[in-house]
């Protein structure tokens, strides 16, 4: 990724209907690593994150809590702000889309695009998924008319709407992709985007009249902006566009690198550059889509109780160990898995064994063989020369990997220096170099070892900022304050002879195997893995989200026939039209109150996605809803006419 010395890096802005979890923390951490590396390498760097607070999804979440949207988003923003502070991410700004600086900027962007002729009023008639806040086509749907991202049933909507002339930008976008093949990374994602655009683009509906929780459309208060038009603009409004009072826009745009999850690639690689082109603004430098994390091999979901809280991990293992594991064990750009055992394994092998032992051993040797002081700077022989060369190669290789956003490969390159230094100490055996005769060799060996550790501390800092500073302190140096990155690369030989180093103290304690069961228990790993806990998780307040409610598929059913189940007093067998190819059989325990003919022709409410069950040998495919009045069932019907199959929401 080319650069002119400026590096503006952004995360997606997170929807505040959820709490921070390991997936969102993953995006934050990876972006943080890239920001820290670029700062260390001397780039004029800016790191932006934010919160996405408007739209139908947030409005519904607020309503489900019985709250107005404004206090709801204020309440929900707090856990994000706290989490990122506790996780120590180094963002320079966190923008909330409900801030005035954002709203006024977005309205100006809208006006600009409209004045240039790319906005018109029309009618949207199609499908919408509130979970994704996205318009979908029939062909995009999963079987059963469901959202392909697992958000349940999509809605049919018909409404007046302003449209953005996206179709006009298909050709310019294809040209952009051709001229700048690294506009979308990794390369496989670029193929996905360009083939989508090649199929042709429809104009994009960018306003809604069905709710009010959004930024008003300039000049037409009946409409609020589509949440993605609002959200994408954060990348420039946070820089102060268009007034740019602090000169941030002039300084950092278009040096933008948008780090996002693969699920929101189209918005960033198609809509966003087209919006910027329409406004006559330059497009960002690149959009990098990372993969998704599963948890111990399973999709992360609240109902599986396996969402992982990054703060619990921090208290258990420390931020840096988690960062190292996440960045080392997933290929940035591909899907990955978060596995608790693997995390512990990484801590023990990479951190406690390879790196921790090296640092510890170095402190011990300097104390034993050099009075606790850094020895004279001596060149030594071939072995020392090889370590100096390795340090330079690792720094070069890691830097070019970081530039390519290949974080795991960058760490690998740094680890080569760690492994070689361990081997160097083992082969040199400095503990045998005793007395005055061996002084020069001993000094050369110890100096090389300590200097290699200093180099490692610098190279590890983007991924492990806290531990890097601890390592520097362990070899007698004063680490830079948290706001300043240890520079990259660092010249060989900067550690001063004569410096005294503190008593050895392990930087990375090993996790004892015996402690693992209690760690798993504290983190709730085993209960999350147990199949015997199908109970959906509930938030502490006992409330469910709109998405959780949406997983129950309620439909209007027209009763076509109803007969008693032989040899029972309570059961009726119903034939119910749910708008499907054939009527469904539903067995219901209502015969004490209802006789067959009472029900035929009635419109009832059916749970349509219930797993089939056999009752008295008859397969029942669904359940009707009834209130229990004095212990007797009273069935729910619908007010007025409703076609069989109509969704109840
Ligand atoms: N609000 C939009 C983004 C607007 S950007 C102008 C949004 N928000 S989100 O909160 O739903 O998701 C934010 C990011 O978190 C996305 O990039 C998404 O891919 C990422 N992740 C959410 N769960 C994840 C995993 N399980 N694994 C990795 N990343 C995941 O989309």
XYZ file of C-alpha atoms and ligand atoms in Angstrom:
680
model
C 0.000 0.000 0.000
C 1.710 3.165 -1.225
C 1.987 6.087 1.056
C 3.114 9.676 1.099
C 4.116 9.561 4.756
C 0.540 9.907 5.997
C -1.499 7.051 7.341
C -5.131 7.528 8.227
C -6.657 4.281 9.450
C -10.251 3.665 10.470
C -12.401 0.924 11.984
C -16.063 0.526 11.118
C -18.289 2.474 13.465
C -19.974 -0.055 15.726
C -23.727 -0.381 16.111
C -24.623 0.437 19.689
C -27.434 -2.118 19.891
C -24.804 -4.655 20.956
C -21.990 -4.661 23.480
C -18.326 -4.883 22.539
C -17.304 -8.507 21.991
C -14.272 -10.361 20.720
C -15.318 -9.792 17.076
C -15.477 -6.026 17.382
C -12.394 -6.028 19.633
C -10.566 -7.965 16.899
C -11.185 -5.139 14.408
C -10.079 -2.563 16.978
C -6.919 -4.454 17.922
C -5.815 -5.150 14.354
C -6.340 -1.503 13.444
C -4.455 -0.485 16.564
C -1.502 -2.671 15.579
C -1.382 -1.031 12.145
C -1.649 2.459 13.631
C 1.115 1.790 16.161
C 3.419 0.329 13.522
C 2.967 3.344 11.257
C 3.543 5.795 14.106
C 6.705 3.910 15.063
C 7.869 3.953 11.444
C 7.531 7.730 11.336
C 4.239 8.085 9.462
C 1.981 10.988 10.286
C -0.737 8.677 11.599
C -4.347 9.146 12.604
C -6.561 6.353 13.952
C -10.313 6.834 13.985
C -13.047 4.690 15.456
C -16.673 5.453 16.230
C -20.229 4.447 16.976
C -23.141 4.041 14.592
C -26.163 5.332 16.483
C -28.964 6.014 14.002
C -31.359 3.888 11.961
C -34.176 1.415 12.291
C -32.125 -1.218 14.092
C -31.110 1.167 16.877
C -34.592 2.694 17.083
C -36.135 -0.764 17.486
C -33.538 -1.762 20.090
C -34.358 1.389 22.072
C -38.062 0.687 21.789
C -37.572 -2.875 22.999
C -35.995 -1.414 26.135
C -38.873 1.040 26.500
C -36.487 3.927 25.944
C -36.259 6.947 23.682
C -33.393 6.521 21.195
C -31.291 9.422 22.511
C -30.865 8.242 26.123
C -30.584 4.688 24.801
C -27.582 5.464 22.574
C -25.963 7.511 25.331
C -26.282 4.545 27.641
C -25.039 2.046 25.048
C -22.053 4.165 23.952
C -20.483 3.954 27.383
C -19.502 0.239 27.335
C -17.726 0.811 24.009
C -15.827 3.846 25.229
C -14.892 1.976 28.419
C -13.922 -1.234 26.638
C -11.558 0.476 24.215
C -9.967 2.441 27.073
C -9.433 -0.737 29.106
C -8.112 -2.599 26.083
C -5.716 0.300 25.541
C -6.359 0.977 21.855
C -4.598 4.116 20.705
C -7.331 5.783 18.632
C -7.026 9.536 18.210
C -10.774 10.090 17.935
C -14.055 8.276 18.515
C -16.917 9.786 16.568
C -20.579 9.220 17.432
C -23.014 9.759 14.591
C -25.363 11.612 16.935
C -22.776 14.359 17.402
C -23.479 17.710 15.816
C -20.097 17.801 14.034
C -21.167 14.646 12.196
C -24.800 15.504 11.463
C -23.957 18.889 9.965
C -21.193 17.391 7.804
C -23.469 14.637 6.456
C -26.153 17.147 5.553
C -23.580 19.139 3.627
C -22.426 16.019 1.825
C -26.024 15.204 0.889
C -26.580 18.721 -0.421
C -23.399 18.605 -2.423
C -24.316 15.295 -4.052
C -27.882 16.542 -4.646
C -26.703 19.877 -6.108
C -24.504 17.974 -8.513
C -27.597 16.129 -9.732
C -27.163 12.667 -8.246
C -30.143 12.560 -5.877
C -33.781 12.217 -6.974
C -37.111 11.433 -5.320
C -38.788 8.144 -6.213
C -40.387 5.112 -4.598
C -38.615 2.104 -3.126
C -40.447 -1.180 -3.513
C -38.413 -4.151 -2.387
C -36.855 -6.126 0.422
C -35.073 -4.781 3.477
C -33.171 -6.479 6.285
C -33.146 -4.424 9.471
C -30.391 -6.588 11.005
C -28.040 -5.658 8.141
C -29.699 -2.293 7.527
C -29.453 -3.302 3.878
C -31.642 -3.582 0.775
C -31.683 -7.098 -0.604
C -32.717 -8.734 -3.840
C -34.660 -11.993 -4.078
C -31.513 -13.670 -5.392
C -29.554 -12.639 -2.260
C -31.904 -14.429 0.137
C -31.186 -17.630 2.013
C -33.756 -20.455 1.781
C -37.110 -19.534 3.291
C -36.747 -15.873 2.364
C -34.270 -15.377 5.195
C -31.445 -12.870 5.519
C -28.209 -14.431 4.204
C -26.318 -13.081 7.253
C -28.599 -14.857 9.714
C -30.780 -11.929 10.760
C -34.012 -13.812 10.183
C -36.908 -12.866 7.959
C -36.463 -9.857 5.652
C -39.233 -7.282 5.173
C -41.040 -6.149 2.072
C -41.165 -2.376 2.020
C -42.762 0.158 -0.234
C -42.179 3.822 0.458
C -41.314 7.150 -1.053
C -37.562 7.552 -1.006
C -34.725 9.676 -2.257
C -32.355 7.768 -4.482
C -28.650 8.137 -5.131
C -27.690 7.598 -8.777
C -25.376 4.703 -7.967
C -25.944 3.119 -11.391
C -24.094 6.022 -12.987
C -20.931 5.053 -11.113
C -20.572 1.461 -12.280
C -18.126 2.414 -15.052
C -16.059 4.863 -12.941
C -15.867 2.242 -10.170
C -14.688 -0.456 -12.555
C -12.033 1.954 -13.839
C -10.953 2.653 -10.267
C -10.603 -1.056 -9.525
C -8.612 -1.557 -12.693
C -6.273 1.374 -12.160
C -5.778 0.660 -8.466
C -5.936 -3.081 -7.948
C -5.007 -2.675 -4.295
C -7.965 -0.393 -3.620
C -9.700 -3.470 -2.193
C -7.581 -5.937 -0.233
C -7.036 -8.880 0.006
C -7.046 -9.488 -3.752
C -9.770 -12.155 -3.533
C -12.116 -9.519 -2.151
C -11.398 -7.263 -5.095
C -12.654 -9.994 -7.433
C -15.836 -10.287 -5.426
C -16.461 -6.539 -5.585
C -15.672 -6.037 -9.238
C -17.796 -8.944 -10.391
C -20.691 -7.553 -8.372
C -20.327 -4.167 -10.061
C -19.933 -5.779 -13.480
C -23.407 -7.263 -13.090
C -24.744 -3.706 -13.039
C -25.720 -1.389 -10.196
C -29.179 -0.169 -9.206
C -29.718 3.295 -7.810
C -29.602 3.278 -4.036
C -32.497 4.263 -1.801
C -30.968 6.727 0.678
C -33.887 7.983 2.758
C -36.714 6.603 4.870
C -40.071 7.942 5.970
C -41.135 5.042 8.187
C -39.224 6.215 11.261
C -37.579 9.402 12.476
C -34.392 8.285 14.246
C -31.882 9.563 11.740
C -30.389 12.698 10.252
C -33.091 14.770 8.515
C -32.786 15.089 4.753
C -31.956 18.731 3.987
C -35.083 20.488 2.737
C -37.473 17.571 3.376
C -38.181 16.832 7.021
C -40.481 13.934 6.149
C -37.361 11.876 5.351
C -34.396 10.771 7.418
C -31.232 9.574 5.766
C -30.534 5.893 5.175
C -28.228 4.851 7.979
C -25.385 3.823 5.664
C -25.284 7.208 3.900
C -25.032 8.688 7.388
C -22.515 6.141 8.712
C -20.025 6.041 5.838
C -19.648 9.807 5.963
C -18.096 9.552 9.436
C -14.720 8.975 7.828
C -14.651 12.565 6.598
C -16.887 14.363 9.106
C -14.547 13.176 11.881
C -11.759 15.027 10.097
C -13.827 18.211 10.173
C -14.969 18.151 6.542
C -16.010 20.463 4.931
C -14.931 23.459 7.040
C -11.836 21.619 8.256
C -11.121 23.976 11.161
C -8.087 21.985 12.341
C -6.769 21.167 8.884
C -7.248 17.449 9.502
C -9.108 16.760 6.274
C -6.423 18.479 4.219
C -3.804 16.531 6.121
C -5.277 13.019 6.164
C -7.622 12.729 3.216
C -7.338 10.707 1.010
C -4.591 8.812 2.926
C -7.419 6.658 4.333
C -7.246 2.915 4.952
C -10.604 1.511 5.980
C -10.276 -1.692 7.984
C -13.622 -3.506 7.980
C -15.169 -6.962 8.316
C -15.943 -8.887 5.124
C -19.702 -8.521 5.764
C -19.657 -4.798 5.064
C -17.415 -4.780 2.030
C -19.992 -3.683 -0.550
C -20.876 -0.597 1.425
C -17.241 0.454 1.628
C -15.930 -0.608 -1.747
C -18.953 0.385 -3.844
C -21.312 2.878 -2.170
C -18.657 4.914 -0.386
C -16.312 5.630 -3.312
C -19.352 6.323 -5.513
C -20.677 8.831 -2.958
C -17.284 10.527 -2.848
C -17.046 10.629 -6.648
C -20.498 12.177 -6.771
C -19.362 14.851 -4.314
C -16.195 15.473 -6.334
C -13.985 14.226 -3.491
C -11.038 11.853 -3.787
C -11.615 8.211 -2.857
C -9.721 6.534 0.023
C -6.460 4.718 -0.493
C -7.734 1.289 0.381
C -10.457 -0.852 1.899
C -9.152 -3.896 3.746
C -11.701 -6.592 4.606
C -10.802 -9.005 7.363
C -12.498 -12.318 8.032
C -14.820 -13.363 10.808
C -13.921 -15.112 14.023
C -15.711 -18.226 15.185
C -15.511 -19.211 18.834
C -14.017 -22.620 19.603
C -15.103 -23.665 16.123
C -18.679 -22.411 16.341
C -20.399 -19.322 15.097
C -20.497 -16.690 17.809
C -24.019 -16.047 18.991
C -25.823 -14.966 22.094
C -28.117 -17.959 22.006
C -25.126 -20.336 22.096
C -23.820 -18.344 25.079
C -20.437 -18.256 23.445
C -19.847 -14.547 22.903
C -16.418 -13.843 24.320
C -15.943 -10.760 26.440
C -12.576 -9.171 25.635
C -12.459 -7.549 29.069
C -12.723 -10.900 30.839
C -9.787 -12.071 28.713
C -7.832 -8.984 29.632
C -8.303 -9.586 33.361
C -7.366 -13.237 32.945
C -4.379 -13.067 30.568
C -3.481 -9.396 30.059
C -4.092 -7.386 26.915
C -0.852 -8.157 25.169
C -1.144 -11.927 25.382
C -4.609 -11.749 23.814
C -3.406 -9.338 21.140
C -0.469 -11.574 20.289
C -2.683 -14.634 20.049
C -5.352 -12.939 17.917
C -2.846 -11.403 15.542
C -0.545 -14.436 15.347
C -3.124 -17.199 14.962
C -5.405 -15.660 12.358
C -4.348 -14.668 8.875
C -5.570 -11.096 8.649
C -8.030 -11.126 5.767
C -9.216 -14.723 6.259
C -11.712 -16.195 8.700
C -10.235 -17.370 11.967
C -11.159 -19.161 15.142
C -10.855 -17.984 18.696
C -9.948 -21.011 20.756
C -9.285 -20.805 24.486
C -6.887 -23.761 24.549
C -4.946 -22.368 21.612
C -4.650 -19.036 23.379
C -3.142 -20.696 26.445
C -0.866 -22.739 24.200
C 0.394 -19.556 22.477
C 1.020 -17.877 25.813
C 3.072 -20.815 27.024
C 5.006 -21.516 23.845
C 5.651 -18.104 22.277
C 5.521 -15.809 25.259
C 6.638 -17.783 28.311
C 9.033 -20.162 26.509
C 10.549 -18.325 23.559
C 10.444 -14.696 24.541
C 10.034 -14.795 28.334
C 12.845 -17.292 28.844
C 15.173 -15.291 26.634
C 14.592 -12.082 28.560
C 14.881 -13.849 31.878
C 18.009 -15.663 30.919
C 19.605 -12.455 29.673
C 18.915 -10.677 32.966
C 20.306 -13.587 34.930
C 23.445 -13.818 32.838
C 24.127 -10.093 33.013
C 23.745 -10.246 36.782
C 25.948 -13.307 37.151
C 28.652 -12.539 34.618
C 28.696 -8.751 34.348
C 27.768 -7.412 37.787
C 24.291 -6.517 36.608
C 25.659 -3.993 34.084
C 25.534 -3.874 30.290
C 29.029 -4.954 29.167
C 31.335 -3.250 26.688
C 30.091 -2.947 23.141
C 32.181 -5.524 21.257
C 31.655 -6.938 17.799
C 32.555 -10.538 18.564
C 32.790 -13.170 15.862
C 30.608 -14.762 13.224
C 27.855 -15.732 15.590
C 27.398 -12.144 16.765
C 27.539 -10.896 13.190
C 24.796 -13.353 12.237
C 22.524 -12.004 14.970
C 23.113 -8.417 13.840
C 22.235 -9.425 10.304
C 19.164 -11.323 11.480
C 17.930 -8.286 13.434
C 18.158 -6.127 10.323
C 16.464 -8.754 8.149
C 13.657 -9.322 10.632
C 13.005 -5.606 10.871
C 12.894 -5.256 7.071
C 10.742 -8.297 6.546
C 8.326 -7.423 9.347
C 8.013 -3.838 8.146
C 7.132 -4.890 4.625
C 4.585 -7.373 6.013
C 3.007 -4.679 8.161
C 2.821 -2.389 5.121
C 0.948 -5.162 3.323
C -1.372 -5.629 6.357
C 0.020 -9.165 6.780
C 0.161 -8.940 10.530
C 0.694 -12.639 11.298
C 3.601 -12.795 8.842
C 5.123 -9.681 10.421
C 5.025 -11.370 13.828
C 6.559 -14.487 12.314
C 9.449 -12.412 10.974
C 10.064 -10.924 14.416
C 9.930 -14.362 15.978
C 12.778 -15.517 13.745
C 15.021 -13.076 15.588
C 13.739 -14.381 18.917
C 14.400 -17.995 17.928
C 17.852 -17.194 16.496
C 18.848 -15.275 19.614
C 17.790 -18.175 21.821
C 19.877 -20.485 19.669
C 22.781 -18.025 19.735
C 22.822 -18.043 23.542
C 22.558 -21.805 23.607
C 25.404 -22.279 21.114
C 27.668 -19.603 22.624
C 27.268 -20.838 26.204
C 28.343 -17.548 27.835
C 28.173 -19.208 31.279
C 31.362 -21.077 30.363
C 33.228 -17.823 29.550
C 34.630 -17.072 32.929
C 37.584 -15.000 34.054
C 39.646 -12.228 32.446
C 40.825 -14.356 29.521
C 37.286 -14.751 28.231
C 36.182 -11.202 28.969
C 36.081 -9.958 25.362
C 34.149 -12.959 24.085
C 31.835 -12.799 27.055
C 31.158 -9.091 26.616
C 30.487 -9.523 22.912
C 28.075 -12.346 23.546
C 26.178 -10.634 26.377
C 26.026 -7.312 24.583
C 24.689 -8.960 21.438
C 22.075 -10.849 23.418
C 20.829 -7.772 25.271
C 20.847 -5.615 22.154
C 18.889 -8.274 20.242
C 16.321 -8.199 23.045
C 16.103 -4.434 22.762
C 15.529 -4.776 19.032
C 12.842 -7.362 19.702
C 11.135 -5.047 22.181
C 10.935 -2.348 19.513
C 9.606 -4.719 16.867
C 7.058 -6.263 19.199
C 5.689 -2.930 20.349
C 2.888 -2.565 17.739
C 1.399 -5.889 18.836
C 2.436 -5.910 22.506
C 2.808 -2.287 23.577
C 2.773 -2.964 27.323
C 5.082 -5.963 27.317
C 7.489 -4.239 24.974
C 7.912 -1.488 27.555
C 8.300 -4.029 30.349
C 11.055 -5.736 28.390
C 12.847 -2.437 27.834
C 12.654 -1.740 31.563
C 13.982 -5.239 32.260
C 17.180 -4.440 30.357
C 17.676 -1.201 32.233
C 16.158 1.263 29.759
C 13.531 3.858 30.428
C 10.617 2.952 28.165
C 8.890 5.683 26.189
C 5.559 6.914 27.615
C 2.406 5.164 26.318
C 1.719 7.950 23.807
C 5.109 7.518 22.078
C 5.969 4.400 20.108
C 9.442 2.893 20.385
C 10.880 3.861 16.979
C 11.038 1.421 14.088
C 13.627 0.433 13.002
C 16.016 1.014 15.850
C 19.715 1.322 15.070
C 21.879 -1.561 16.313
C 24.076 -0.749 19.306
C 22.093 1.938 21.035
C 22.107 0.348 24.451
C 24.848 1.985 26.514
C 27.540 -0.093 28.216
C 27.646 0.336 31.973
C 23.877 0.675 32.347
C 22.688 -1.329 35.332
C 19.706 -3.586 34.901
C 17.101 -4.519 37.519
C 16.849 -7.917 39.193
C 15.310 -10.550 36.886
C 11.541 -10.743 37.028
C 9.586 -12.953 34.646
C 7.817 -10.849 32.012
C 5.572 -13.692 30.861
C 4.623 -16.180 33.570
C 3.751 -19.643 32.334
C 0.189 -20.849 32.700
C 0.248 -24.022 34.716
C -1.773 -26.852 33.133
C -3.385 -27.448 36.516
C -4.799 -23.925 36.496
C -6.546 -24.440 33.144
C -9.814 -25.949 34.465
C -10.386 -23.024 36.809
C -9.537 -20.514 34.049
C -12.062 -22.215 31.776
C -14.609 -22.087 34.528
C -14.038 -18.387 35.208
C -14.423 -17.651 31.502
C -17.483 -19.871 31.201
C -15.882 -21.853 28.359
C -17.236 -25.271 29.246
C -20.801 -24.177 29.804
C -20.696 -22.443 26.431
C -19.458 -25.617 24.778
C -21.914 -27.916 26.454
C -24.689 -29.064 24.179
C -26.784 -29.536 27.290
C -27.453 -25.839 27.633
C -29.757 -24.940 24.783
C -31.429 -22.253 26.945
C -31.002 -18.989 25.106
C -28.882 -16.485 27.010
C -30.717 -13.568 28.515
C -29.226 -10.231 29.322
C -29.110 -9.563 33.074
C -32.279 -7.454 32.825
C -34.208 -10.436 31.388
C -35.003 -8.528 28.189
C -34.429 -9.786 24.676
C -33.382 -7.818 21.631
C -35.551 -7.316 18.572
C -33.251 -9.712 16.695
C -33.852 -12.409 19.294
C -37.590 -11.878 18.996
C -37.191 -11.980 15.207
C -35.907 -15.553 15.371
C -39.472 -16.709 16.118
C -41.341 -16.907 12.825
C -44.964 -16.072 13.595
C -47.477 -16.380 10.732
C -51.152 -16.022 10.121
C -52.682 -19.435 9.365
C -56.128 -20.105 7.911
C -57.754 -23.187 9.471
C -59.024 -25.404 6.642
C -60.038 -28.437 8.702
C -60.147 -29.473 12.355
C -60.914 -32.925 13.780
C -60.507 -34.576 17.165
C -57.517 -36.912 17.512
C -59.069 -40.355 18.211
C -58.843 -41.674 21.773
C -57.902 -38.303 23.251
C -60.049 -35.715 25.012
C -57.834 -32.667 24.487
C -56.227 -32.893 21.071
C -57.453 -31.528 17.743
C -55.725 -32.192 14.422
C -55.837 -29.042 12.285
C -55.046 -28.536 8.608
C -53.733 -24.972 8.343
C -52.984 -22.896 5.247
C -49.791 -20.872 5.825
C -49.502 -19.638 2.256
C -47.252 -22.614 1.453
C -47.612 -25.282 -1.240
C -49.642 -27.590 0.995
C -51.500 -27.053 4.275
C -49.624 -27.972 7.451
C -50.814 -30.422 10.054
C -50.817 -28.948 13.532
C -51.877 -30.852 16.635
C -53.217 -28.592 19.393
C -54.445 -29.298 22.914
C -57.631 -27.234 22.639
C -60.403 -29.825 22.180
C -61.897 -29.188 25.615
C -62.851 -25.675 24.562
C -63.127 -25.780 20.759
C -65.012 -28.208 18.538
C -63.761 -28.724 14.968
C -66.430 -26.635 13.180
C -65.776 -23.651 15.543
C -62.340 -23.296 14.059
C -62.682 -23.869 10.318
C -62.293 -20.556 8.483
C -60.625 -18.843 11.457
C -57.342 -16.982 11.083
C -54.964 -18.043 13.842
C -51.366 -17.181 14.806
C -48.837 -19.977 14.262
C -45.189 -20.410 15.299
C -44.041 -21.532 11.863
C -40.385 -22.345 12.527
C -40.869 -24.737 15.426
C -39.083 -28.072 15.119
C -41.749 -30.736 14.177
C -42.902 -33.007 17.019
C -44.918 -36.251 17.054
C -48.095 -36.254 19.157
C -50.010 -39.533 19.293
C -48.181 -40.644 16.183
C -49.145 -37.524 14.201
C -46.378 -35.141 13.122
C -47.270 -31.613 14.196
C -45.520 -28.924 12.135
C -46.020 -25.743 14.126
C -47.862 -24.477 17.161
C -50.831 -22.186 17.451
C -50.815 -19.361 19.989
C -53.436 -19.292 22.687
C -53.871 -17.415 25.940
C -54.534 -19.485 29.030
C -57.645 -18.013 30.577
C -58.568 -19.671 33.877
C -56.503 -22.643 32.746
C -58.465 -22.993 29.461
C -56.982 -22.164 26.057
C -58.305 -19.149 24.133
C -56.792 -18.943 20.652
C -55.305 -15.758 19.191
C -56.862 -14.498 15.957
C -56.236 -11.446 13.813
C -58.227 -8.255 13.591
C -59.490 -7.983 9.988
C -58.429 -9.893 6.925
C -54.858 -11.184 6.548
C -53.589 -13.494 3.821
C -52.416 -16.939 5.003
C -48.647 -16.765 5.616
C -48.635 -13.074 6.600
C -45.794 -12.466 9.022
C -46.680 -11.321 12.546
C -44.109 -8.827 13.849
N -22.310 -0.029 11.823
C -21.839 -0.879 10.795
C -20.547 -0.349 10.211
C -20.640 1.047 9.661
S -19.075 1.567 9.088
C -19.360 3.008 8.292
C -21.587 -2.274 11.368
N -21.455 -2.363 12.674
S -21.253 -3.719 13.511
O -21.151 -3.308 14.875
O -22.302 -4.624 13.184
O -19.971 -4.405 13.020
C -18.742 -3.738 13.113
C -17.598 -4.625 12.690
O -17.442 -5.720 13.583
C -17.794 -5.211 11.304
O -16.633 -4.964 10.558
C -17.949 -6.684 11.553
O -17.391 -7.418 10.522
C -17.130 -6.858 12.834
N -17.481 -8.078 13.506
C -18.624 -8.372 14.176
N -18.570 -9.686 14.569
C -17.414 -10.250 14.147
C -16.791 -11.503 14.304
N -17.361 -12.516 14.908
N -15.514 -11.625 13.818
C -14.847 -10.575 13.257
N -15.414 -9.415 13.083
C -16.745 -9.267 13.364
O -21.514 -3.208 10.599
